[in-house]
Amino acid sequence: MQQFFVREPLATDSIISFPEETEHQLLRVLRVRGGETVRLVDPNGIPFLATLEVTKKHVTAHCDEALEEKRELPHPLLLALARIKREKWEWALQKATELGVNAILPMETERVNEAAPTGNRRVRWERILQEAAEQCERHRIPTLEASLSLAEILAIPDVEKIVLAERSEEKAPTLERVLENVAPKGSILLLVGPEGGFSPQEFVAMEAAGVHFANLGPRILRAETAAMLAVGITAQWMEA
Ligand code: SAM
């Protein structure tokens, strides 16, 4: 069923109209005729079933009932991902949303080679997050933070930070083992390095900041693969 995030709080029997872009999608792309049931999610993260009503050029929705359902992770899960090539970055935004992350932090590290994102790029990324959240019927769109340096990310308070580190089987335990040791469950921030990995100096800084290091197995994964595996394992652990 098609889902849309709406800007106003919803209540049973309220009638809402859609922004021009959504109305265009409903009429021209989805070719609705009225009577279709859709999901609407309001700014408080409350989902409703609604029935579409079509007049000549406009679509409105009648809110039928609020839904009792669970879609969000029980604790905040944040992903600090070093900026990687555009297509891979955008793939990671979509998949991380499907897996349940609450926030994505574009991370600047020594070995990031990509140029800083423009305003247009951020608008495109926010659209990717929204569409992915609608497609998988989430109640929240993950936030996309401004680009942050590794030092700024290490200074974020009140969150367990886990750095994914390859080729460190002897030193770093598996992610599952690290998660067992951070009970009681709470907010988790995962850090995944760029294509060239973290530098030795960055490892020293991370160690000094008291992060956990975790390993995802003996193979070197691409950054986006490592990020999705780490997010998937952590999300399942939170929901277990
Ligand atoms: N510099 C590395 C090399 O060439 O050997 C590759 C870095 S890897 C492509 C990018 C990031 O993915 C790493 O910084 C790390 O955060 C994560 N990563 C990749 N494989 C991993 C593994 N087996 N365990 C944990 N993290 C991994």
XYZ file of C-alpha atoms in Angstrom, residues 3-240:
238
model
C 2.433 5.539 2.114
C 2.844 9.309 2.359
C 4.323 11.475 5.100
C 2.111 14.516 5.682
C 2.969 17.838 7.317
C -0.039 18.254 9.613
C -1.149 16.209 12.659
C -3.927 13.762 11.731
C -7.119 12.700 13.534
C -9.909 10.295 12.640
C -12.296 11.876 10.107
C -9.977 14.769 9.279
C -9.666 15.615 5.601
C -6.251 16.552 4.315
C -4.962 17.865 1.017
C -1.556 17.064 -0.471
C 1.306 19.279 -1.633
C 1.379 19.865 -5.396
C 4.165 17.369 -6.036
C 2.360 14.529 -4.211
C -0.916 15.421 -5.886
C 0.812 15.206 -9.255
C 2.247 11.802 -8.358
C -1.175 10.544 -7.248
C -3.041 11.810 -10.302
C -0.513 11.448 -13.117
C 1.784 8.630 -12.000
C -0.397 6.417 -9.803
C -3.556 7.462 -11.677
C -5.806 7.240 -8.650
C -9.549 7.637 -9.219
C -10.832 7.943 -5.663
C -11.733 5.221 -3.182
C -8.164 3.879 -2.878
C -6.819 3.222 0.615
C -3.427 4.721 1.463
C -1.267 5.034 4.549
C -0.580 8.514 5.925
C 1.992 9.235 8.634
C 1.879 12.537 10.458
C 4.753 14.601 11.970
C 4.266 12.843 15.323
C 4.959 9.511 13.655
C 1.322 8.373 13.935
C 0.132 6.231 11.028
C -3.415 6.315 9.657
C -5.364 4.447 7.023
C -7.072 6.961 4.749
C -9.348 6.901 1.723
C -8.570 9.054 -1.278
C -11.192 11.355 -2.725
C -10.689 12.815 -6.196
C -12.437 15.877 -7.576
C -11.640 17.315 -11.011
C -8.043 18.295 -10.414
C -7.486 17.680 -6.736
C -6.979 14.794 -4.375
C -7.851 14.808 -0.696
C -7.719 12.024 1.867
C -10.227 11.134 4.541
C -8.481 9.711 7.648
C -10.260 6.505 8.606
C -8.376 5.082 11.580
C -5.077 5.304 13.404
C -2.954 2.156 13.163
C -1.445 0.323 16.122
C 1.831 -1.003 14.769
C 5.529 -1.020 15.547
C 7.970 0.089 12.888
C 10.791 1.998 14.616
C 13.751 0.543 16.478
C 13.393 0.594 20.284
C 16.612 2.662 20.707
C 18.247 5.308 18.506
C 20.675 3.854 15.951
C 22.985 6.379 14.266
C 25.299 5.685 11.355
C 28.415 7.825 10.809
C 29.527 6.847 7.329
C 32.582 8.387 5.697
C 31.507 9.963 2.430
C 32.012 7.526 -0.424
C 31.279 7.645 -4.177
C 27.900 9.128 -4.986
C 26.048 6.023 -6.205
C 27.285 3.958 -3.278
C 26.471 6.714 -0.826
C 22.923 7.014 -2.156
C 22.492 3.218 -2.076
C 23.646 3.262 1.556
C 21.138 6.019 2.447
C 18.285 3.957 1.027
C 19.285 0.647 2.617
C 20.137 2.140 6.018
C 16.646 3.690 6.071
C 15.048 0.327 5.301
C 17.047 -1.262 8.118
C 15.806 1.307 10.633
C 18.547 3.890 11.321
C 17.407 7.124 12.973
C 20.162 9.399 11.726
C 22.907 9.412 9.139
C 26.022 11.462 9.826
C 28.190 12.144 6.762
C 31.704 11.798 8.170
C 34.797 13.641 6.930
C 37.994 11.685 7.502
C 41.578 11.979 6.211
C 41.005 9.572 3.353
C 37.650 10.886 2.094
C 38.217 11.873 -1.552
C 34.738 13.043 -2.489
C 34.022 16.753 -2.905
C 31.807 18.360 -0.234
C 28.079 18.005 -1.056
C 26.163 20.983 -2.503
C 22.738 22.132 -1.296
C 21.079 20.392 -4.276
C 22.773 17.138 -3.390
C 21.395 17.312 0.141
C 17.860 17.912 -1.188
C 18.257 14.802 -3.365
C 19.550 12.776 -0.386
C 16.615 13.879 1.769
C 14.233 12.759 -0.960
C 15.949 9.350 -1.065
C 15.485 9.009 2.707
C 11.818 9.995 2.540
C 10.999 7.665 -0.359
C 12.786 4.758 1.320
C 10.942 5.419 4.599
C 7.609 5.521 2.736
C 8.382 2.381 0.769
C 9.172 0.336 3.904
C 6.275 1.863 5.858
C 8.323 3.519 8.582
C 6.885 6.109 10.939
C 9.936 8.381 10.862
C 12.251 9.671 8.162
C 15.883 9.374 9.312
C 17.593 12.708 9.822
C 20.525 13.623 7.631
C 23.016 15.563 9.715
C 25.460 18.133 8.339
C 28.902 16.763 7.444
C 30.952 16.308 10.613
C 34.645 15.721 11.217
C 35.727 12.547 12.969
C 36.664 14.674 16.018
C 33.143 16.171 16.146
C 31.603 12.715 15.914
C 33.840 11.390 18.685
C 32.645 14.266 20.899
C 28.932 13.369 20.602
C 27.723 12.592 24.167
C 25.390 9.915 25.562
C 25.839 7.277 22.905
C 27.905 4.070 22.701
C 30.285 4.442 19.757
C 31.345 1.354 17.838
C 34.000 1.665 15.123
C 33.962 -1.040 12.481
C 37.574 -2.034 11.917
C 38.792 -4.552 9.342
C 41.870 -6.782 9.609
C 41.848 -6.655 13.354
C 40.462 -10.070 14.241
C 43.052 -10.521 17.001
C 42.349 -7.112 18.581
C 38.694 -6.383 17.891
C 35.899 -8.752 18.926
C 32.976 -9.426 16.618
C 30.196 -6.841 16.530
C 27.838 -9.342 18.212
C 30.304 -9.704 21.107
C 30.715 -5.923 21.468
C 26.942 -5.451 21.538
C 26.610 -8.065 24.299
C 28.957 -5.930 26.386
C 27.101 -2.618 25.971
C 23.952 -3.790 27.794
C 21.650 -2.253 28.978
C 20.553 -1.469 25.452
C 20.620 2.200 24.523
C 21.672 4.556 21.734
C 24.355 3.210 19.413
C 26.511 5.140 16.948
C 28.297 3.033 14.330
C 31.350 4.488 12.545
C 32.398 3.118 9.150
C 35.486 4.395 7.345
C 35.986 5.457 3.715
C 37.240 3.350 0.802
C 40.831 3.812 1.992
C 39.973 3.018 5.614
C 40.815 5.071 8.715
C 44.405 6.367 9.046
C 46.727 5.225 11.889
C 46.361 8.660 13.533
C 42.580 8.356 13.389
C 42.786 4.962 15.096
C 44.851 6.569 17.866
C 42.269 9.367 18.280
C 39.384 6.886 18.347
C 41.119 4.728 20.913
C 41.780 7.810 23.092
C 38.086 8.717 22.836
C 37.161 5.363 24.390
C 35.172 3.878 21.503
C 34.570 0.144 21.053
C 36.200 -1.532 18.040
C 34.329 -4.322 16.287
C 35.082 -6.705 13.489
C 32.759 -8.049 10.800
C 34.800 -11.086 9.801
C 38.028 -11.847 7.936
C 37.095 -10.331 4.572
C 37.628 -6.684 3.665
C 34.192 -5.324 2.864
C 33.383 -2.248 0.848
C 32.385 0.609 3.116
C 28.723 0.424 2.121
C 28.622 -3.365 2.630
C 30.264 -3.037 6.047
C 27.816 -0.272 6.988
C 24.732 -2.300 6.053
C 25.979 -5.467 7.748
C 26.747 -3.517 10.922
C 23.387 -1.705 10.863
C 21.532 -4.983 10.238
C 23.257 -6.828 13.092
C 22.721 -3.911 15.490
C 19.060 -3.424 14.517
C 18.342 -7.130 15.073
C 20.108 -7.032 18.426
C 18.007 -4.018 19.473
C 14.783 -5.722 18.448
C 15.604 -9.139 20.005
